[in-house]
Short mmCIF file of C-alpha atoms in Angstrom, two decimals:
data_model
loop_
_atom_site.label_atom_id
_atom_site.label_comp_id
_atom_site.label_asym_id
_atom_site.label_seq_id
_atom_site.Cartn_x
_atom_site.Cartn_y
_atom_site.Cartn_z
CA MET A 1 166.31 97.28 110.89
CA LYS A 2 162.74 98.12 109.83
CA HIS A 3 163.56 96.88 106.32
CA LEU A 4 164.99 93.63 107.78
CA PHE A 5 161.80 92.98 109.78
CA ALA A 6 159.67 93.62 106.66
CA THR A 7 161.81 91.24 104.60
CA THR A 8 161.67 88.57 107.30
CA ALA A 9 157.90 88.95 107.62
CA LEU A 10 157.51 88.61 103.86
CA ALA A 11 159.66 85.48 103.83
CA VAL A 12 157.65 83.93 106.67
CA SER A 13 154.45 84.82 104.83
CA LEU A 14 155.65 83.17 101.63
CA VAL A 15 156.75 80.04 103.48
CA ALA A 16 153.41 79.88 105.30
CA GLY A 17 151.54 80.35 102.04
CA HIS A 18 153.55 77.57 100.43
CA ALA A 19 152.88 75.28 103.39
CA ALA A 20 149.17 76.01 103.20
CA ALA A 21 149.14 75.15 99.50
CA GLU A 22 151.00 71.91 100.20
CA ASP A 23 148.50 71.06 102.96
CA THR A 24 145.52 71.18 100.61
CA LEU A 25 144.31 68.20 98.61
CA LYS A 26 142.84 69.92 95.57
CA ILE A 27 140.30 68.14 93.36
CA GLY A 28 139.44 69.68 90.00
CA TYR A 29 135.92 68.76 88.89
CA VAL A 30 135.72 69.19 85.09
CA ASP A 31 132.12 68.69 83.96
CA PRO A 32 129.20 70.71 82.53
CA LEU A 33 128.12 73.55 84.79
CA SER A 34 126.23 75.47 82.10
CA GLY A 35 124.09 74.53 79.11
CA GLY A 36 121.82 71.54 78.60
CA ALA A 37 123.80 69.16 80.83
CA ALA A 38 124.35 71.60 83.68
CA SER A 39 121.81 69.98 86.01
CA VAL A 40 123.72 66.70 85.95
CA GLY A 41 127.11 68.38 86.26
CA GLN A 42 126.06 70.60 89.16
CA ILE A 43 124.80 67.59 91.12
CA GLY A 44 128.20 65.93 90.73
CA LEU A 45 129.87 69.07 92.06
CA ASN A 46 127.39 69.13 94.97
CA HIS A 47 128.41 65.56 95.81
CA LEU A 48 132.12 66.31 95.90
CA LYS A 49 131.66 69.46 97.96
CA PHE A 50 129.52 67.54 100.46
CA ILE A 51 132.11 64.76 100.66
CA ALA A 52 134.93 67.30 101.09
CA ASP A 53 133.07 69.06 103.91
CA GLU A 54 132.47 65.74 105.67
CA ALA A 55 136.16 64.84 105.38
CA ASN A 56 137.32 68.26 106.54
CA ALA A 57 135.03 68.10 109.58
CA LYS A 58 137.01 65.03 110.63
CA GLY A 59 140.39 66.72 110.14
CA GLY A 60 140.87 66.21 106.41
CA ILE A 61 142.79 63.45 104.66
CA ASN A 62 146.25 62.94 106.16
CA ARG A 63 145.60 66.29 107.87
CA GLU A 64 145.25 67.91 104.44
CA LYS A 65 142.17 70.02 103.83
CA VAL A 66 140.15 68.79 100.84
CA GLU A 67 139.24 71.54 98.36
CA VAL A 68 136.94 70.94 95.39
CA ILE A 69 137.10 73.40 92.47
CA GLY A 70 134.54 73.29 89.67
CA TYR A 71 135.54 73.86 86.03
CA ASP A 72 132.79 74.18 83.40
CA ASN A 73 133.58 72.10 80.30
CA GLN A 74 130.17 72.43 78.57
CA VAL A 75 130.48 68.73 77.56
CA ASN A 76 133.03 69.81 74.96
CA ALA A 77 136.35 68.03 74.52
CA GLN A 78 138.43 71.09 73.57
CA THR A 79 136.91 73.22 76.32
CA SER A 80 137.66 70.41 78.76
CA LEU A 81 141.36 70.46 77.91
CA VAL A 82 141.50 74.21 78.44
CA GLN A 83 139.86 73.72 81.82
CA VAL A 84 142.18 70.86 82.78
CA GLN A 85 145.19 73.06 82.00
CA LYS A 86 143.63 75.87 84.06
CA ALA A 87 143.20 73.45 86.96
CA ILE A 88 146.84 72.36 86.71
CA ASP A 89 147.94 75.99 86.70
CA GLU A 90 145.97 76.46 89.93
CA GLY A 91 147.76 73.59 91.65
CA VAL A 92 145.28 70.78 91.00
CA ARG A 93 146.74 67.31 90.47
CA ILE A 94 143.55 65.25 90.73
CA ILE A 95 141.04 65.65 87.87
CA VAL A 96 137.53 64.22 88.24
CA GLN A 97 135.14 63.95 85.26
CA GLY A 98 132.22 61.74 84.32
CA ASN A 99 129.82 63.15 81.74
CA GLY A 100 130.65 62.36 78.12
CA SER A 101 132.96 59.59 76.95
CA SER A 102 134.31 61.74 74.11
CA VAL A 103 135.41 64.21 76.78
CA GLY A 104 136.84 61.36 78.84
CA VAL A 105 138.98 60.11 75.95
CA ALA A 106 140.35 63.62 75.36
CA ILE A 107 141.21 64.08 79.05
CA GLU A 108 142.79 60.64 79.30
CA ASP A 109 145.08 61.39 76.32
CA PHE A 110 145.93 64.85 77.65
CA VAL A 111 146.84 63.57 81.11
CA ALA A 112 149.08 60.82 79.71
CA LYS A 113 150.93 63.31 77.49
CA TYR A 114 151.24 65.86 80.29
CA ASN A 115 152.79 63.31 82.63
CA ARG A 116 155.34 62.23 80.03
CA ARG A 117 156.42 65.85 79.68
CA ASN A 118 156.31 66.58 83.42
CA PRO A 119 157.71 63.48 85.14
CA ASP A 120 158.11 65.27 88.46
CA LYS A 121 154.59 66.73 88.63
CA HIS A 122 152.10 64.00 87.76
CA ILE A 123 148.34 64.42 87.54
CA VAL A 124 145.64 61.73 87.56
CA TYR A 125 142.24 61.42 85.88
CA LEU A 126 139.54 59.84 88.06
CA ASN A 127 136.62 58.89 85.84
CA TYR A 128 133.30 58.41 87.60
CA GLY A 129 130.99 57.98 84.61
CA ALA A 130 132.54 58.09 81.11
CA ILE A 131 132.04 54.41 80.23
CA ASP A 132 132.98 53.87 76.60
CA PRO A 133 134.94 50.58 76.80
CA VAL A 134 137.86 52.09 74.85
CA LEU A 135 138.86 54.02 77.98
CA THR A 136 140.01 50.87 79.75
CA ASN A 137 140.89 48.86 76.66
CA GLU A 138 142.79 50.25 73.66
CA LYS A 139 143.03 53.76 75.20
CA CYS A 140 143.91 52.57 78.72
CA SER A 141 146.39 54.63 80.73
CA TYR A 142 148.21 54.21 84.02
CA TRP A 143 147.07 57.74 84.93
CA HIS A 144 143.36 56.96 84.50
CA VAL A 145 141.06 55.05 86.88
CA SER A 146 137.46 54.15 85.98
CA PHE A 147 134.94 53.97 88.83
CA ASP A 148 131.81 53.11 86.83
CA ALA A 149 131.04 49.83 85.05
CA ASN A 150 131.61 50.17 81.33
CA VAL A 151 128.99 49.96 78.59
CA ASN A 152 129.51 46.25 77.94
CA VAL A 153 129.29 45.24 81.60
CA LYS A 154 126.02 47.14 82.05
CA MET A 155 124.53 45.88 78.79
CA ALA A 156 125.35 42.30 79.77
CA ALA A 157 123.33 42.77 82.96
CA LEU A 158 120.44 44.45 81.13
CA THR A 159 120.22 41.86 78.36
CA ASN A 160 120.40 39.00 80.87
CA PHE A 161 117.28 40.51 82.42
CA ILE A 162 115.58 41.20 79.07
CA LYS A 163 116.10 37.67 77.76
CA ASP A 164 113.71 36.33 80.39
CA GLN A 165 110.95 38.81 79.49
CA SER A 166 108.84 36.71 77.13
CA ASP A 167 106.52 39.63 76.30
CA ILE A 168 109.35 41.55 74.60
CA LYS A 169 109.40 40.87 70.87
CA LYS A 170 110.48 44.18 69.33
CA ILE A 171 113.06 46.64 70.67
CA TYR A 172 113.85 50.17 69.54
CA LEU A 173 117.30 51.65 70.22
CA ILE A 174 117.69 55.42 70.63
CA ASP A 175 120.97 57.02 71.71
CA GLN A 176 123.00 60.19 71.68
CA ASP A 177 125.19 60.54 68.60
CA TYR A 178 128.67 60.27 70.09
CA SER A 179 131.04 57.51 71.14
CA PHE A 180 129.08 56.41 74.22
CA GLY A 181 125.74 56.27 72.41
CA HIS A 182 127.20 54.18 69.60
CA ALA A 183 128.86 51.84 72.10
CA VAL A 184 125.48 51.29 73.82
CA ALA A 185 123.73 50.55 70.53
CA ASP A 186 126.47 48.22 69.28
CA ALA A 187 126.50 46.27 72.55
CA ALA A 188 122.69 45.99 72.55
CA VAL A 189 122.55 44.65 69.00
CA LYS A 190 125.32 42.13 69.65
CA MET A 191 124.06 40.83 72.99
CA LEU A 192 120.40 40.66 72.02
CA LYS A 193 121.35 38.55 69.00
CA GLU A 194 123.32 36.20 71.25
CA LYS A 195 120.69 35.87 74.00
CA ARG A 196 117.33 36.39 72.26
CA ALA A 197 117.73 36.00 68.52
CA ASP A 198 113.92 36.12 68.18
CA ILE A 199 113.81 39.76 69.34
CA GLU A 200 113.62 42.14 66.39
CA VAL A 201 115.51 45.44 66.59
CA VAL A 202 113.00 47.71 64.84
CA GLY A 203 114.97 50.94 65.09
CA ASN A 204 118.51 52.13 65.79
CA GLU A 205 118.32 55.90 66.09
CA PHE A 206 120.96 58.50 66.96
CA HIS A 207 120.39 62.17 67.75
CA PRO A 208 122.66 65.16 68.58
CA LEU A 209 123.94 65.35 72.17
CA VAL A 210 121.96 67.78 74.43
CA LYS A 211 120.64 69.77 71.47
CA ILE A 212 117.15 68.35 70.91
CA THR A 213 114.35 70.25 72.68
CA ASP A 214 111.39 68.31 71.27
CA PHE A 215 111.58 64.52 71.00
CA ALA A 216 108.04 64.16 69.60
CA PRO A 217 109.28 63.16 66.09
CA TYR A 218 111.51 60.46 67.61
CA VAL A 219 108.70 59.13 69.80
CA ALA A 220 106.42 59.03 66.75
CA LYS A 221 108.94 56.75 65.05
CA ILE A 222 109.06 54.48 68.11
CA LYS A 223 105.25 54.21 68.14
CA ALA A 224 105.12 53.52 64.41
CA SER A 225 107.72 50.75 64.74
CA GLY A 226 105.47 48.67 66.98
CA ALA A 227 108.22 48.34 69.59
CA ASP A 228 107.24 46.99 72.98
CA ALA A 229 110.52 48.08 74.61
CA VAL A 230 113.22 50.73 74.22
CA ILE A 231 116.89 50.58 75.17
CA THR A 232 118.62 53.93 75.63
CA GLY A 233 121.85 55.27 77.06
CA ASN A 234 120.46 58.81 77.10
CA TRP A 235 121.23 60.94 80.15
CA GLY A 236 120.41 64.41 81.46
CA GLN A 237 117.91 66.48 79.49
CA ASP A 238 118.09 64.03 76.58
CA PHE A 239 116.47 61.40 78.77
CA SER A 240 114.03 63.72 80.55
CA LEU A 241 112.74 65.30 77.34
CA LEU A 242 112.51 61.90 75.63
CA LEU A 243 110.29 60.60 78.45
CA LYS A 244 108.27 63.81 78.44
CA ALA A 245 107.50 63.31 74.76
CA ALA A 246 106.64 59.66 75.39
CA GLY A 247 104.15 60.67 78.07
CA GLN A 248 102.54 63.28 75.85
CA ALA A 249 102.18 60.71 73.05
CA GLY A 250 100.81 58.02 75.34
CA LEU A 251 103.67 55.65 74.49
CA LYS A 252 103.43 52.78 76.99
CA VAL A 253 106.44 50.52 76.53
CA LYS A 254 109.20 49.21 78.76
CA TRP A 255 112.30 51.38 78.97
CA PHE A 256 115.71 49.87 79.72
CA THR A 257 118.21 52.57 80.63
CA TYR A 258 121.63 53.40 82.00
CA TYR A 259 120.86 56.80 83.53
CA ALA A 260 117.12 57.16 84.22
CA GLY A 261 118.00 58.05 87.80
CA ALA A 262 120.03 61.14 86.89
CA ALA A 263 118.73 64.68 87.38
CA GLY A 264 115.27 65.19 85.91
CA GLY A 265 114.76 61.53 85.04
CA PRO A 266 112.58 60.50 87.99
CA THR A 267 110.32 63.55 87.58
CA ALA A 268 109.91 62.83 83.87
CA ILE A 269 109.03 59.18 84.53
CA LYS A 270 106.30 60.10 87.00
CA GLN A 271 104.89 62.80 84.75
CA ALA A 272 104.76 60.25 81.91
CA ASP A 273 102.88 57.89 84.27
CA LEU A 274 105.26 55.00 83.60
CA ALA A 275 105.18 53.32 87.02
CA GLY A 276 107.04 50.02 86.90
CA GLN A 277 107.91 50.42 83.22
CA VAL A 278 111.30 52.17 83.46
CA TYR A 279 114.34 50.13 84.45
CA GLN A 280 117.95 51.13 85.01
CA VAL A 281 121.21 49.32 85.61
CA ASN A 282 123.73 51.06 87.86
CA GLU A 283 126.04 50.76 90.85
CA GLY A 284 123.42 51.44 93.48
CA ILE A 285 120.14 53.03 94.52
CA ASN A 286 118.60 54.43 97.66
CA ASN A 287 116.38 52.10 99.69
CA LEU A 288 118.79 49.16 99.72
CA GLY A 289 118.65 49.29 103.51
CA TYR A 290 122.39 49.65 104.15
CA PRO A 291 122.50 51.74 107.37
CA GLU A 292 125.81 53.45 106.63
CA ALA A 293 124.59 54.62 103.23
CA ASP A 294 121.17 55.60 104.56
CA LYS A 295 122.73 57.94 107.09
CA THR A 296 124.85 59.67 104.43
CA ILE A 297 121.99 59.85 101.92
CA LYS A 298 119.74 61.54 104.48
CA ALA A 299 122.42 64.09 105.39
CA TYR A 300 123.08 64.82 101.72
CA ILE A 301 119.39 65.23 100.83
CA ASP A 302 118.84 67.48 103.84
CA ARG A 303 121.58 69.75 102.52
CA TYR A 304 120.52 69.70 98.84
CA LYS A 305 116.73 69.66 99.09
CA ASP A 306 116.28 71.24 95.65
CA ALA A 307 118.46 68.65 93.90
CA PRO A 308 118.19 65.48 96.01
CA VAL A 309 119.79 63.10 93.50
CA VAL A 310 122.46 60.70 94.75
CA PHE A 311 125.22 59.28 92.51
CA PRO A 312 126.77 56.38 94.47
CA ARG A 313 129.65 56.20 92.00
CA ILE A 314 130.95 59.61 93.13
CA PHE A 315 130.96 58.46 96.75
CA ASN A 316 132.88 55.35 95.65
CA THR A 317 135.35 57.49 93.68
CA ALA A 318 136.08 59.76 96.63
CA GLY A 319 136.18 56.90 99.12
CA LEU A 320 138.73 54.94 97.11
CA LEU A 321 140.80 58.08 96.47
CA PHE A 322 140.91 58.99 100.16
CA LYS A 323 141.76 55.42 101.17
CA ALA A 324 144.66 55.33 98.67
CA VAL A 325 145.97 58.75 99.76
CA GLU A 326 145.87 57.71 103.41
CA GLU A 327 147.65 54.42 102.74
CA ALA A 328 150.30 56.15 100.63
CA LYS A 329 150.56 59.01 103.15
CA SER A 330 150.72 61.26 100.11
CA SER A 331 148.38 63.09 97.72
CA ASP A 332 150.92 62.79 94.90
CA PRO A 333 149.35 60.58 92.18
CA ALA A 334 152.70 58.86 91.62
CA ASP A 335 152.53 57.70 95.25
CA PHE A 336 148.86 56.77 95.64
CA ILE A 337 148.05 55.16 92.27
CA PRO A 338 149.99 51.98 93.20
CA LYS A 339 147.74 51.76 96.28
CA LEU A 340 144.62 51.89 94.08
CA GLU A 341 145.82 48.96 91.98
CA GLY A 342 144.11 45.84 93.28
CA MET A 343 142.44 47.78 96.10
CA GLU A 344 139.39 46.14 97.67
CA TYR A 345 136.54 48.35 98.82
CA LYS A 346 133.11 48.14 100.45
CA THR A 347 130.90 50.01 98.01
CA PHE A 348 128.74 52.92 99.07
CA SER A 349 125.15 51.78 98.41
CA SER A 350 125.22 48.26 99.79
CA GLY A 351 128.58 47.62 101.43
CA GLY A 352 129.14 45.00 98.74
CA ASP A 353 132.62 43.88 97.75
CA GLY A 354 134.36 45.83 94.99
CA PHE A 355 137.91 45.88 93.66
CA ILE A 356 140.08 47.75 91.15
CA ARG A 357 141.70 45.51 88.55
CA LYS A 358 145.39 46.29 88.26
CA GLU A 359 145.61 45.48 84.55
CA ASP A 360 143.30 48.28 83.35
CA HIS A 361 142.36 50.30 86.48
CA GLN A 362 138.68 49.34 86.19
CA LEU A 363 136.56 49.19 89.35
CA PHE A 364 134.35 46.11 89.51
CA GLN A 365 131.43 46.42 91.88
CA PRO A 366 127.94 45.03 92.49
CA LEU A 367 125.38 46.19 89.91
CA PHE A 368 121.66 46.59 90.50
CA ILE A 369 118.70 46.47 88.16
CA SER A 370 115.83 48.53 89.51
CA SER A 371 112.41 49.79 88.48
CA PHE A 372 110.73 53.09 89.32
CA GLY A 373 107.33 53.59 90.91
CA PRO A 374 105.39 54.48 94.07
CA LEU A 375 107.31 53.83 97.29
CA LYS A 376 106.77 50.38 98.79
CA ASP A 377 106.58 49.43 102.46
CA GLY A 378 109.94 49.90 104.12
CA GLU A 379 111.28 52.30 101.45
CA SER A 380 112.26 55.64 102.97
CA PHE A 381 113.70 57.65 100.08
CA ASP A 382 111.76 59.04 97.16
CA GLU A 383 113.41 60.71 94.17
CA GLU A 384 113.19 64.42 93.36
CA ASN A 385 110.28 64.79 95.79
CA THR A 386 108.01 62.74 93.52
CA GLY A 387 106.83 60.25 96.11
CA TRP A 388 108.20 57.52 93.81
CA GLY A 389 111.46 55.65 94.22
CA TRP A 390 113.71 52.93 92.85
CA THR A 391 113.10 49.32 93.86
CA LYS A 392 115.72 46.62 93.43
CA ILE A 393 114.62 43.78 91.18
CA GLY A 394 118.01 42.23 90.47
CA GLU A 395 121.65 42.26 91.63
CA VAL A 396 124.90 41.10 90.05
CA ALA A 397 127.92 40.49 92.30
CA ALA A 398 131.16 42.25 91.39
CA LYS A 399 132.88 38.95 90.51
CA ASP A 400 130.13 38.23 87.98
CA THR A 401 130.61 41.55 86.17
CA VAL A 402 134.25 40.93 85.25
CA VAL A 403 134.95 41.05 81.51
CA PRO A 404 138.27 40.61 79.67
CA THR A 405 140.39 43.62 78.82
CA THR A 406 142.66 44.30 75.86
CA CYS A 407 144.60 46.92 77.83
CA GLU A 408 148.36 46.88 77.38
CA MET A 409 149.23 49.41 80.04
CA LYS A 410 152.47 51.34 79.84
CA ARG A 411 153.70 51.87 83.37
CA PRO A 412 156.09 54.61 84.44
CA GLY A 413 159.73 53.82 85.03
#
């Protein structure tokens, strides 16, 4: 009889354990948590953990507890695939990644192949920041959703702004030497030629990804070129150290960027004394005055005082995911991906209208062009405790960011 009770207890325990596992919505965050890009990767993980805690405090998503697990990929494609497989082995079916388009392409391919081989246990790749256009064009996949505007969409907004700056005559391009950096440079050359053929591109430089510790030689080339503006897709330490070198060299030009607002960027801009000379294009900034966002931003910054950087695109990613899971009443990707297709959404920073295009799973959303400098009247949030913040100088509605796609998506079934 004692043996029977022990066996029954073990069976109940196993069933309970299985139920607990089923009642957890696991998100695997595969991004750099060590090395030169760790500061950016850790902030992304902070975001997801904050969002998960907020959701769990309200009872979870469909009564499932949200669990976020970090996996360090070191911005390396092969390491990323090892980490994705580790996540799958640990019961994760939702993969989130955003830093490095070369990594994004590798994960997108891996996920598509995995799902073909495991038709009863699908996984999904939610991409919050890898924006090489190939991801939603020739490489597009049903099992991939992109929550950040791609390189071409952002460059169109930047060059539309640049074309009206009559003082810009010479532009220098400097980018990281991988697929994203080349996509930025190619788009800049093409669109500048179309919109301001009189602007001379006086440099088109590429450097190794998160390996350069002293950008002084690169800044010397920019100064020697006579450029009055720079376009760069650099992010993380590659942007911060580039601006640091510019400040030390006294290089006073306009900077047009994709990721100046990422970790370390605002501090570097202030230290270089470039008030009002650094611009970025992205999906949102603090100080837009949207009450719902302001409340969340304040709560987030209060929790992460040492790294108070906010990525709106991660809040959009999680918000759309949770909405789809709730509508599908399931955290199985096969069930909730159809809900994401065509989904309309009020975006995090401004409450502006956004939507996911069914044809390529690209989120279209309002984009903002902003400049960085001392806080203005009515602006509450500074960046990285600098006393400076981002100020909106331009906005593009989601409908005006739509570009064609070459995606020929293969759908399951």
